[in-house]
Coordinates of C-alpha atoms in Angstrom, one line a residue:
Chain A
M156 CA 16.2 9.9 17.2
A157 CA 15.4 6.8 19.1
P158 CA 12.3 4.9 17.8
L159 CA 9.2 5.1 20.0
E160 CA 7.9 2.1 21.9
P161 CA 5.0 0.3 20.1
W162 CA 2.4 1.6 22.5
E163 CA 3.9 5.1 22.4
K164 CA 3.4 5.3 18.7
V165 CA -0.4 5.0 18.9
L166 CA -1.1 6.7 22.3
I167 CA -3.6 9.5 22.2
S168 CA -2.1 11.2 25.1
D169 CA -4.7 13.9 25.6
P170 CA -8.0 12.7 24.2
A171 CA -9.8 15.9 25.2
A172 CA -7.3 18.0 23.3
F173 CA -7.7 15.8 20.2
E174 CA -11.5 15.9 20.4
A175 CA -11.4 19.7 20.7
T176 CA -9.8 19.9 17.2
V177 CA -11.7 19.8 13.9
H178 CA -10.3 16.4 13.2
G179 CA -11.4 15.2 16.6
Q180 CA -15.0 15.9 15.6
L181 CA -14.9 13.1 13.1
T182 CA -15.3 9.5 14.3
C183 CA -12.2 7.4 14.1
L184 CA -13.9 5.0 11.7
R185 CA -14.5 7.8 9.2
C186 CA -10.9 7.7 8.3
H187 CA -9.5 4.5 9.7
Q188 CA -12.4 2.1 9.0
G189 CA -12.3 -1.0 11.2
V190 CA -15.2 -2.1 13.4
P191 CA -16.6 -0.4 16.5
S192 CA -15.7 -2.7 19.3
E193 CA -13.8 -2.8 22.5
E194 CA -12.0 -5.9 21.5
K195 CA -8.8 -5.1 19.7
E196 CA -8.8 -7.9 17.2
V197 CA -12.4 -7.1 16.2
A198 CA -11.9 -3.3 16.2
H199 CA -8.8 -3.7 13.9
D200 CA -10.6 -5.8 11.3
G201 CA -10.2 -3.9 8.1
L202 CA -8.3 -1.1 9.8
V203 CA -6.6 1.4 7.6
A204 CA -3.6 2.5 9.6
N205 CA -2.6 5.3 7.3
P206 CA -5.7 6.8 5.7
S207 CA -3.8 9.5 3.9
A208 CA -2.1 6.8 1.7
N209 CA -5.0 7.6 -0.5
A210 CA -5.3 11.2 0.2
E211 CA -7.9 12.2 -2.4
L212 CA -10.4 9.9 -0.7
T213 CA -9.7 10.9 2.8
C214 CA -7.9 14.2 3.4
G215 CA -9.1 15.4 0.1
Q216 CA -12.7 15.4 1.2
C217 CA -12.0 18.6 3.1
H218 CA -8.7 19.7 1.6
P219 CA -9.2 19.0 -2.2
D220 CA -7.0 21.9 -3.2
V221 CA -4.0 20.5 -1.4
T222 CA -4.5 16.8 -2.3
A223 CA -5.0 17.6 -5.9
S224 CA -1.5 18.8 -6.3
Q225 CA 0.0 16.6 -3.5
V226 CA -0.5 13.4 -5.4
E227 CA 1.7 14.7 -8.2
S228 CA 4.3 16.2 -5.9
L229 CA 7.8 14.7 -5.6
H230 CA 7.1 13.8 -2.0
A231 CA 4.3 11.5 -3.2
T232 CA 5.6 10.2 -6.5
Q233 CA 9.4 10.2 -5.8
G234 CA 9.5 11.2 -9.5
G235 CA 13.0 12.6 -9.3
Y236 CA 14.3 9.1 -8.7
W237 CA 12.7 7.9 -11.9
T238 CA 14.0 10.8 -13.9
V239 CA 17.6 9.7 -13.2
L240 CA 16.9 6.0 -13.3
E241 CA 15.2 6.2 -16.7
A242 CA 17.9 8.5 -18.1
R243 CA 20.5 5.8 -17.2
S244 CA 18.5 2.7 -18.0
A245 CA 16.5 1.4 -20.9
P246 CA 12.7 0.6 -21.2
E247 CA 13.3 -3.2 -21.2
H248 CA 14.8 -2.9 -17.7
E249 CA 11.9 -1.1 -16.1
P250 CA 10.3 -4.2 -14.5
A251 CA 13.5 -5.1 -12.7
L252 CA 14.0 -1.5 -11.6
Q253 CA 10.4 -1.3 -10.4
E254 CA 11.0 -4.3 -8.2
M255 CA 14.2 -2.8 -6.9
F256 CA 12.5 0.5 -6.3
G257 CA 9.6 -1.1 -4.5
N258 CA 12.0 -3.0 -2.2
H259 CA 14.5 -0.2 -1.4
C260 CA 13.2 3.2 -2.3
A261 CA 9.4 3.4 -2.2
S262 CA 9.1 3.4 1.6
C263 CA 10.3 7.0 1.5
H264 CA 7.1 7.9 -0.3
T265 CA 5.4 10.6 1.9
S266 CA 1.7 11.0 2.5
C267 CA -0.2 13.8 4.4
G268 CA -0.1 11.9 7.7
D269 CA 3.7 11.4 7.5
C270 CA 4.1 15.1 8.0
H271 CA 1.0 16.3 9.8
V272 CA 0.1 13.4 12.2
S273 CA 3.0 11.0 12.6
Q274 CA 6.7 10.6 12.1
P275 CA 7.5 9.1 8.8
N276 CA 8.3 5.4 8.2
S277 CA 12.0 6.0 8.0
V278 CA 12.0 6.4 11.8
E279 CA 9.3 3.8 12.2
G280 CA 6.4 6.2 12.7
G281 CA 4.5 7.2 15.8
F282 CA 2.2 10.1 16.6
L283 CA 3.7 13.5 16.8
D284 CA 1.4 14.9 19.4
G285 CA -1.1 12.2 20.4
H286 CA -2.8 12.3 17.0
V287 CA -3.5 16.1 17.2
F288 CA -2.9 17.2 13.7
Q289 CA 0.0 19.5 13.2
G290 CA -0.4 22.3 10.6
T291 CA 3.4 22.8 10.5
P292 CA 5.5 19.7 10.5
S293 CA 8.3 19.3 13.0
M294 CA 11.8 20.0 11.7
T295 CA 13.5 17.2 13.5
R296 CA 10.7 14.7 13.7
N297 CA 9.4 15.1 10.2
C298 CA 11.7 16.9 7.8
T299 CA 15.1 15.7 8.9
A300 CA 13.7 12.3 9.9
C301 CA 14.0 11.7 6.1
H302 CA 16.4 14.4 5.0
G303 CA 18.8 13.7 7.9
S304 CA 22.1 12.3 6.7
R305 CA 22.8 15.2 4.4
V306 CA 20.5 18.2 4.9
G307 CA 19.8 17.6 8.6
N308 CA 23.4 17.0 9.6
E309 CA 24.6 20.0 7.7
Y310 CA 21.8 22.4 8.8
L311 CA 22.0 21.5 12.4
G312 CA 25.8 21.5 12.5
K313 CA 26.3 17.8 13.4
H314 CA 29.5 17.4 11.4
E315 CA 32.5 17.7 13.7
G316 CA 34.3 21.0 13.1
L317 CA 31.6 22.4 10.8
M318 CA 29.2 25.0 12.0
G319 CA 25.5 24.6 11.4
D320 CA 23.7 26.8 8.9
V321 CA 23.6 30.5 9.9
H322 CA 19.9 30.5 9.2
F323 CA 19.6 28.0 12.0
R324 CA 22.3 29.2 14.3
Q325 CA 21.4 32.9 14.3
G326 CA 18.0 33.0 12.6
R327 CA 16.6 29.9 14.4
M328 CA 14.8 29.3 11.2
N329 CA 12.9 26.1 10.6
C330 CA 12.7 24.2 7.3
V331 CA 9.3 25.7 6.5
D332 CA 10.6 29.2 6.8
C333 CA 12.1 28.7 3.4
H334 CA 10.3 25.7 2.0
S335 CA 6.7 26.7 1.9
G336 CA 3.6 24.5 2.0
D337 CA 3.1 25.0 -1.7
E338 CA 6.5 23.7 -2.4
M339 CA 6.0 20.7 -0.2
H340 CA 2.5 19.9 -1.5
G341 CA 3.5 20.4 -5.1
D342 CA 2.7 23.5 -6.9
N343 CA 1.1 23.0 -10.3
T344 CA 1.6 26.6 -11.3
E345 CA 3.1 26.8 -14.7
C346 CA 5.3 29.7 -15.8
S347 CA 2.9 30.6 -18.6
Q348 CA 0.1 31.3 -16.1
C349 CA 1.9 34.5 -15.1
H350 CA 3.9 35.1 -18.2
P351 CA 1.4 34.4 -21.0
G352 CA 3.0 34.3 -24.4
S353 CA 6.5 34.5 -22.9
E354 CA 8.7 32.4 -25.1
E355 CA 11.1 31.7 -22.3
A356 CA 8.3 30.4 -20.1
E357 CA 6.8 28.3 -22.8
A358 CA 10.2 26.8 -23.6
L359 CA 10.7 25.4 -20.1
P360 CA 10.3 21.7 -19.9
A361 CA 7.8 20.2 -17.5
P362 CA 9.4 19.8 -14.0
D363 CA 10.7 16.3 -13.5
H364 CA 13.4 16.9 -10.9
R365 CA 13.7 19.0 -7.8
Y366 CA 16.0 21.5 -9.5
A367 CA 13.7 21.7 -12.6
G368 CA 11.4 24.7 -13.0
M369 CA 11.7 27.9 -11.1
Q370 CA 14.2 28.2 -8.2
V371 CA 12.2 27.8 -5.1
P372 CA 13.3 28.8 -2.5
R373 CA 15.6 31.4 -3.8
C374 CA 18.2 33.3 -1.6
E375 CA 17.4 36.6 -3.3
T376 CA 13.8 36.5 -2.0
C377 CA 15.2 37.6 1.3
H378 CA 18.6 38.9 0.3
A379 CA 17.5 41.0 -2.6
N380 CA 20.5 43.3 -2.1
A381 CA 22.9 40.5 -2.7
A382 CA 21.8 40.2 -6.3
S383 CA 24.5 41.4 -8.7
G384 CA 25.0 45.1 -8.7
Q385 CA 22.8 45.9 -5.7
D386 CA 25.0 45.9 -2.6
G387 CA 28.3 47.2 -3.8
L388 CA 30.2 44.1 -2.9
A389 CA 32.8 43.4 -5.6
M390 CA 32.3 39.6 -5.3
H391 CA 28.6 39.9 -5.8
D392 CA 29.1 42.3 -8.7
E393 CA 31.7 40.1 -10.3
H394 CA 30.2 36.6 -9.8
G395 CA 26.4 37.2 -9.3
G396 CA 25.4 35.5 -12.4
D397 CA 28.2 33.0 -12.7
L398 CA 28.2 31.3 -9.4
S399 CA 25.4 29.8 -7.4
C400 CA 25.2 31.4 -3.9
Q401 CA 26.4 28.1 -2.3
V402 CA 29.7 28.3 -4.1
C403 CA 30.8 31.1 -1.9
H404 CA 28.6 30.5 1.1
S405 CA 28.7 26.8 1.8
L406 CA 31.0 24.6 3.9
P407 CA 32.1 21.1 3.1
Y408 CA 29.2 18.6 2.8
S409 CA 28.5 14.9 2.7
N410 CA 29.3 12.8 -0.4
C411 CA 28.5 9.1 -0.8
D412 CA 29.9 6.4 -3.1
S413 CA 27.7 3.7 -4.6
C414 CA 24.7 2.2 -2.9
H415 CA 24.5 -1.5 -3.7
V416 CA 21.1 -3.1 -2.9
A417 CA 20.0 -6.7 -2.4
V418 CA 17.5 -8.8 -0.5
S419 CA 18.8 -10.9 2.4
E420 CA 18.9 -14.6 1.9
T421 CA 18.5 -15.2 5.6
T422 CA 15.7 -12.7 6.6
G423 CA 14.2 -11.9 3.2
N424 CA 14.6 -8.2 4.1
P425 CA 16.0 -5.7 1.6
F426 CA 19.2 -4.0 2.6
F427 CA 21.8 -1.6 1.2
S428 CA 25.5 -1.0 1.4
T429 CA 27.1 2.3 0.7
D430 CA 30.8 2.2 0.1
A431 CA 32.0 5.4 1.5
T432 CA 30.8 8.7 3.0
Y433 CA 33.0 11.7 3.2
L434 CA 33.0 15.4 3.7
G435 CA 34.2 17.6 0.8
F436 CA 33.6 20.7 -1.1
Y437 CA 33.9 20.6 -4.9
I438 CA 33.2 23.3 -7.4
G439 CA 32.3 22.2 -10.9
R440 CA 30.3 23.1 -13.9
N441 CA 26.5 23.3 -13.6
P442 CA 24.9 20.2 -15.0
R443 CA 21.4 21.6 -14.7
K444 CA 21.8 24.9 -16.4
S445 CA 18.4 26.5 -17.0
Y446 CA 16.6 29.8 -17.2
A447 CA 16.1 29.7 -13.4
R448 CA 19.6 28.3 -12.6
P449 CA 21.9 30.0 -15.1
Y450 CA 25.1 29.6 -13.1
E451 CA 28.3 28.5 -14.7
F452 CA 29.7 26.9 -11.5
V453 CA 27.9 25.2 -8.6
P454 CA 29.0 22.9 -5.8
L455 CA 28.8 19.3 -6.8
R456 CA 28.0 16.4 -4.5
H457 CA 28.9 12.8 -5.3
V458 CA 25.7 10.8 -5.3
P459 CA 25.8 7.1 -4.4
M460 CA 25.3 5.9 -8.0
A461 CA 27.5 3.2 -9.5
E462 CA 27.0 1.1 -12.6
D463 CA 26.6 -2.1 -10.7
N464 CA 24.3 -0.8 -7.9
F465 CA 21.4 -2.9 -9.0
D466 CA 23.1 -6.0 -10.2
Y467 CA 21.2 -8.1 -7.7
Y468 CA 18.1 -7.4 -9.9
G469 CA 19.7 -8.0 -13.2
Q470 CA 22.9 -7.5 -15.2
D471 CA 23.6 -4.2 -16.8
L472 CA 20.4 -2.5 -15.8
L473 CA 22.0 0.9 -16.3
P474 CA 23.3 0.6 -19.9
R475 CA 23.3 4.4 -20.3
F476 CA 25.2 5.0 -17.0
D477 CA 27.2 7.8 -18.5
A478 CA 24.0 9.8 -19.4
L479 CA 24.2 11.7 -16.2
P480 CA 27.1 12.8 -14.0
T481 CA 27.7 11.1 -10.6
W482 CA 28.7 14.5 -9.3
A483 CA 25.4 16.2 -9.1
Y484 CA 24.2 19.8 -8.6
A485 CA 24.1 20.5 -4.9
T486 CA 22.6 23.0 -2.6
P487 CA 24.3 22.3 0.8
H488 CA 22.4 23.4 3.8
N489 CA 25.3 24.8 5.8
I490 CA 25.3 28.4 4.6
Q491 CA 27.6 30.9 6.3
R492 CA 28.2 34.6 5.6
N493 CA 31.9 34.1 5.7
T494 CA 33.6 30.9 4.4
P495 CA 37.2 30.0 3.8
Q496 CA 36.8 30.1 0.0
A497 CA 35.3 33.6 0.1
E498 CA 37.9 35.2 2.3
S499 CA 39.6 36.7 -0.6
C500 CA 39.8 36.4 -4.4
N501 CA 42.8 34.1 -4.2
A502 CA 41.3 32.0 -1.5
C503 CA 39.4 30.5 -4.4
H504 CA 41.3 31.5 -7.6
G505 CA 44.2 29.2 -8.0
N506 CA 43.1 26.9 -5.2
G507 CA 43.0 23.5 -6.8
E508 CA 41.6 21.9 -3.6
L509 CA 38.2 23.4 -4.3
F510 CA 37.6 22.4 -7.9
L511 CA 36.5 19.1 -9.4
T512 CA 39.2 18.4 -11.9
V513 CA 39.3 15.2 -13.9
D514 CA 42.0 13.7 -11.8
R515 CA 39.7 13.8 -8.8
V516 CA 37.1 11.7 -10.5
A517 CA 37.2 7.9 -10.4
P518 CA 38.4 6.6 -13.8
E519 CA 35.2 4.5 -14.4
E520 CA 33.1 7.7 -13.9
R521 CA 35.1 10.2 -16.0
S522 CA 32.9 9.8 -19.0
A523 CA 29.8 10.4 -17.0
N524 CA 31.2 13.5 -15.5
E525 CA 32.7 15.1 -18.6
Q526 CA 30.2 17.9 -18.5
V527 CA 30.8 18.9 -14.9
T528 CA 34.6 18.6 -14.4
I529 CA 36.9 21.6 -14.7
D530 CA 39.7 21.5 -17.2
R531 CA 41.7 24.2 -15.6
V532 CA 41.5 25.8 -12.2
P533 CA 41.0 29.6 -12.5
G534 CA 44.3 31.3 -12.0
P535 CA 45.2 33.7 -9.2
V536 CA 44.3 37.3 -9.7
Q537 CA 46.7 40.2 -9.0
E538 CA 46.8 41.3 -5.4
E539 CA 45.9 44.9 -6.2
E540 CA 42.8 43.6 -7.9
E541 CA 41.7 41.9 -4.7
I542 CA 38.9 43.6 -2.9
I543 CA 38.0 42.0 0.4
P544 CA 34.4 42.7 1.4
Chain B
M149 CA -72.1 0.6 12.2
L150 CA -69.5 3.4 12.3
K151 CA -67.3 1.3 14.7
R152 CA -67.3 -1.6 12.2
V153 CA -66.4 0.6 9.2
A154 CA -63.7 2.8 10.9
P155 CA -60.9 0.2 10.7
L156 CA -61.5 -0.1 6.9
F157 CA -61.1 3.7 6.6
H158 CA -57.8 3.4 8.5
V159 CA -56.5 0.7 6.2
A160 CA -57.5 2.7 3.1
A161 CA -55.8 5.9 4.5
L162 CA -52.6 4.0 5.1
L163 CA -52.5 2.6 1.6
L164 CA -53.0 6.1 0.2
L165 CA -50.2 7.6 2.3
A166 CA -47.8 4.8 1.3
G167 CA -48.4 5.8 -2.3
C168 CA -47.2 9.3 -1.5
G169 CA -44.0 8.0 0.3
Q170 CA -40.6 9.6 -0.3
T171 CA -38.5 8.7 -3.2
P172 CA -35.0 7.4 -2.1
S173 CA -32.7 10.3 -1.2
A174 CA -29.6 11.2 -3.2
A175 CA -27.5 10.0 -0.3
Q176 CA -29.3 6.6 -0.2
S177 CA -29.0 6.0 -3.9
R178 CA -25.4 7.2 -4.2
E179 CA -23.1 4.6 -5.6
P180 CA -20.4 3.6 -3.1
V181 CA -17.3 5.6 -3.7
T182 CA -14.4 3.3 -4.6
G183 CA -10.8 4.4 -4.6
E184 CA -8.3 3.8 -7.3
A185 CA -4.7 4.8 -6.9
T186 CA -4.4 8.1 -8.7
A187 CA -0.8 9.0 -7.8
A188 CA 1.5 8.8 -10.7
A189 CA 3.6 5.6 -10.8
P190 CA 5.7 4.7 -9.0
T191 CA 4.3 4.7 -5.6
A192 CA 3.5 2.0 -3.1
T193 CA 0.2 3.6 -2.3
P194 CA -2.4 1.0 -1.3
V195 CA -5.9 1.3 -2.5
V196 CA -8.3 2.6 0.2
E197 CA -12.0 2.6 -0.1
L198 CA -13.8 5.5 1.5
V199 CA -16.4 4.7 4.1
T200 CA -19.5 6.5 2.9
E201 CA -21.8 5.2 5.6
E202 CA -20.4 4.6 9.0
P203 CA -21.5 1.5 10.8
A204 CA -24.2 2.1 13.4
M205 CA -22.5 2.7 16.8
A206 CA -23.9 2.2 20.2
E207 CA -23.7 4.9 22.9
N208 CA -20.0 5.4 22.5
P209 CA -19.3 7.0 19.1
N210 CA -15.5 6.6 19.4
P211 CA -14.7 3.4 21.3
C212 CA -11.2 3.5 19.7
L213 CA -10.4 6.5 21.9
E214 CA -11.0 4.5 25.1
C215 CA -8.2 2.1 24.3
H216 CA -5.9 4.4 22.5
S217 CA -5.8 6.9 25.4
D218 CA -5.1 4.1 28.0
Q219 CA -1.4 3.7 28.2
Q220 CA -1.5 0.6 30.3
R221 CA -3.9 -1.1 28.1
L222 CA -1.9 -0.3 25.0
I223 CA 1.2 -1.7 26.7
E224 CA -0.6 -4.9 27.6
T225 CA -2.1 -5.5 24.2
A226 CA 0.8 -4.4 22.1
K227 CA 1.9 -7.0 19.6
V228 CA 5.4 -8.2 20.3
E229 CA 7.5 -7.4 17.3
Q230 CA 10.5 -9.5 16.5
E231 CA 13.0 -7.2 14.9
A232 CA 15.1 -8.7 12.2
P233 CA 18.7 -7.7 12.3
D234 CA 19.4 -4.8 9.9
E235 CA 22.0 -6.0 7.4
S236 CA 22.4 -2.5 5.8
S237 CA 25.7 -0.8 6.1
G238 CA 26.8 2.7 5.6
V239 CA 24.9 6.0 5.5
G240 CA 21.4 5.7 4.0

């Protein structure tokens, strides 16, 4: 998506349409401050370009229920990054990592306006529809503007030779058809609110990662019959609890190797350098096994984490690098009803190409990935046992 | 005689009415709302103070709209941005 021209980003293309909306009833200064003047420099004195950066004091005046949870959501806090950084680092390195994070990661923080008024910073902003607020964000101008290189390219079928997700190709489904507003805004519901006294619910740790807590969205919400023992398909009966749906229904997806970051000596701007990006499909052991995600095997995606990623900010900032695998639980967004690995039992059983075995892991990362690598590829099954759905 | 005394009565009446004047309203006495970043660290959220009382505006309540709906004016007044070369490489 080409960036908008500077004037285009702030053009209220249809002022009458904007003024006819609820937000158009407010004066501009109510949210943006500044000074009422026809002179640009005067008018912009004290201007707050992005009022929703402090949502509770702006959007929250009318939408307190949303902003109350949004400020704690992963979109706002980027808490998932810190879960993995803290697991691999040590408390004394936090100041250096905070500096790194501020320079390279924090700009992906999302406020209300980044989804409902403008395009996000990652594509240099600009009004979506002349400042008319959008109840539902745009899939391509909001969601995949940030989640583009992996999710967007997979879902929309932008990888050569790989079809887009069936939910998009045939269902014409948008991101929000599965990912609800509650999920995006942060849902503070705790398991124990619906299951009081349930030991399992009480035992769940507080969500600190996008795969923590309940599985939302969940394929079975729409495909209830696909749950084990419901539709008569031998593969669902056999593997319903062992394999995540994506093991059988995904195509190859993007993987990245290391993301070194630094600040340019010439421009003073932060920059990154990823070593390699490649398509692949790798089944491994589930590193995030939980009550909600009990699967034994899941697809694993290589994340761009390397021990020396942040060396610009200090030596050995990840002393516990091996605490988490570099091959991470993945939910590829290129779901198909039929995939090569699910053509028959032996399309997968005995097919070493599909599994993350130790020899396919870089030597310096083997220790970190001990819990996810497969010791032995499941052997072929007898032909007469094969039941092709 | 009555004409001479009448102004004195008016002054006395005004003083009495002033004593019965309104106490300051809740809105007037409200402390200005200040904002403190409440999002859990780490975020790059800047602190924004809520405008509790809008500055008095002349006839046009939204002068911002006049400029921001005028494409030509926006083009003419746009700040020229010098883009620094992006030194990043690989997929972000």
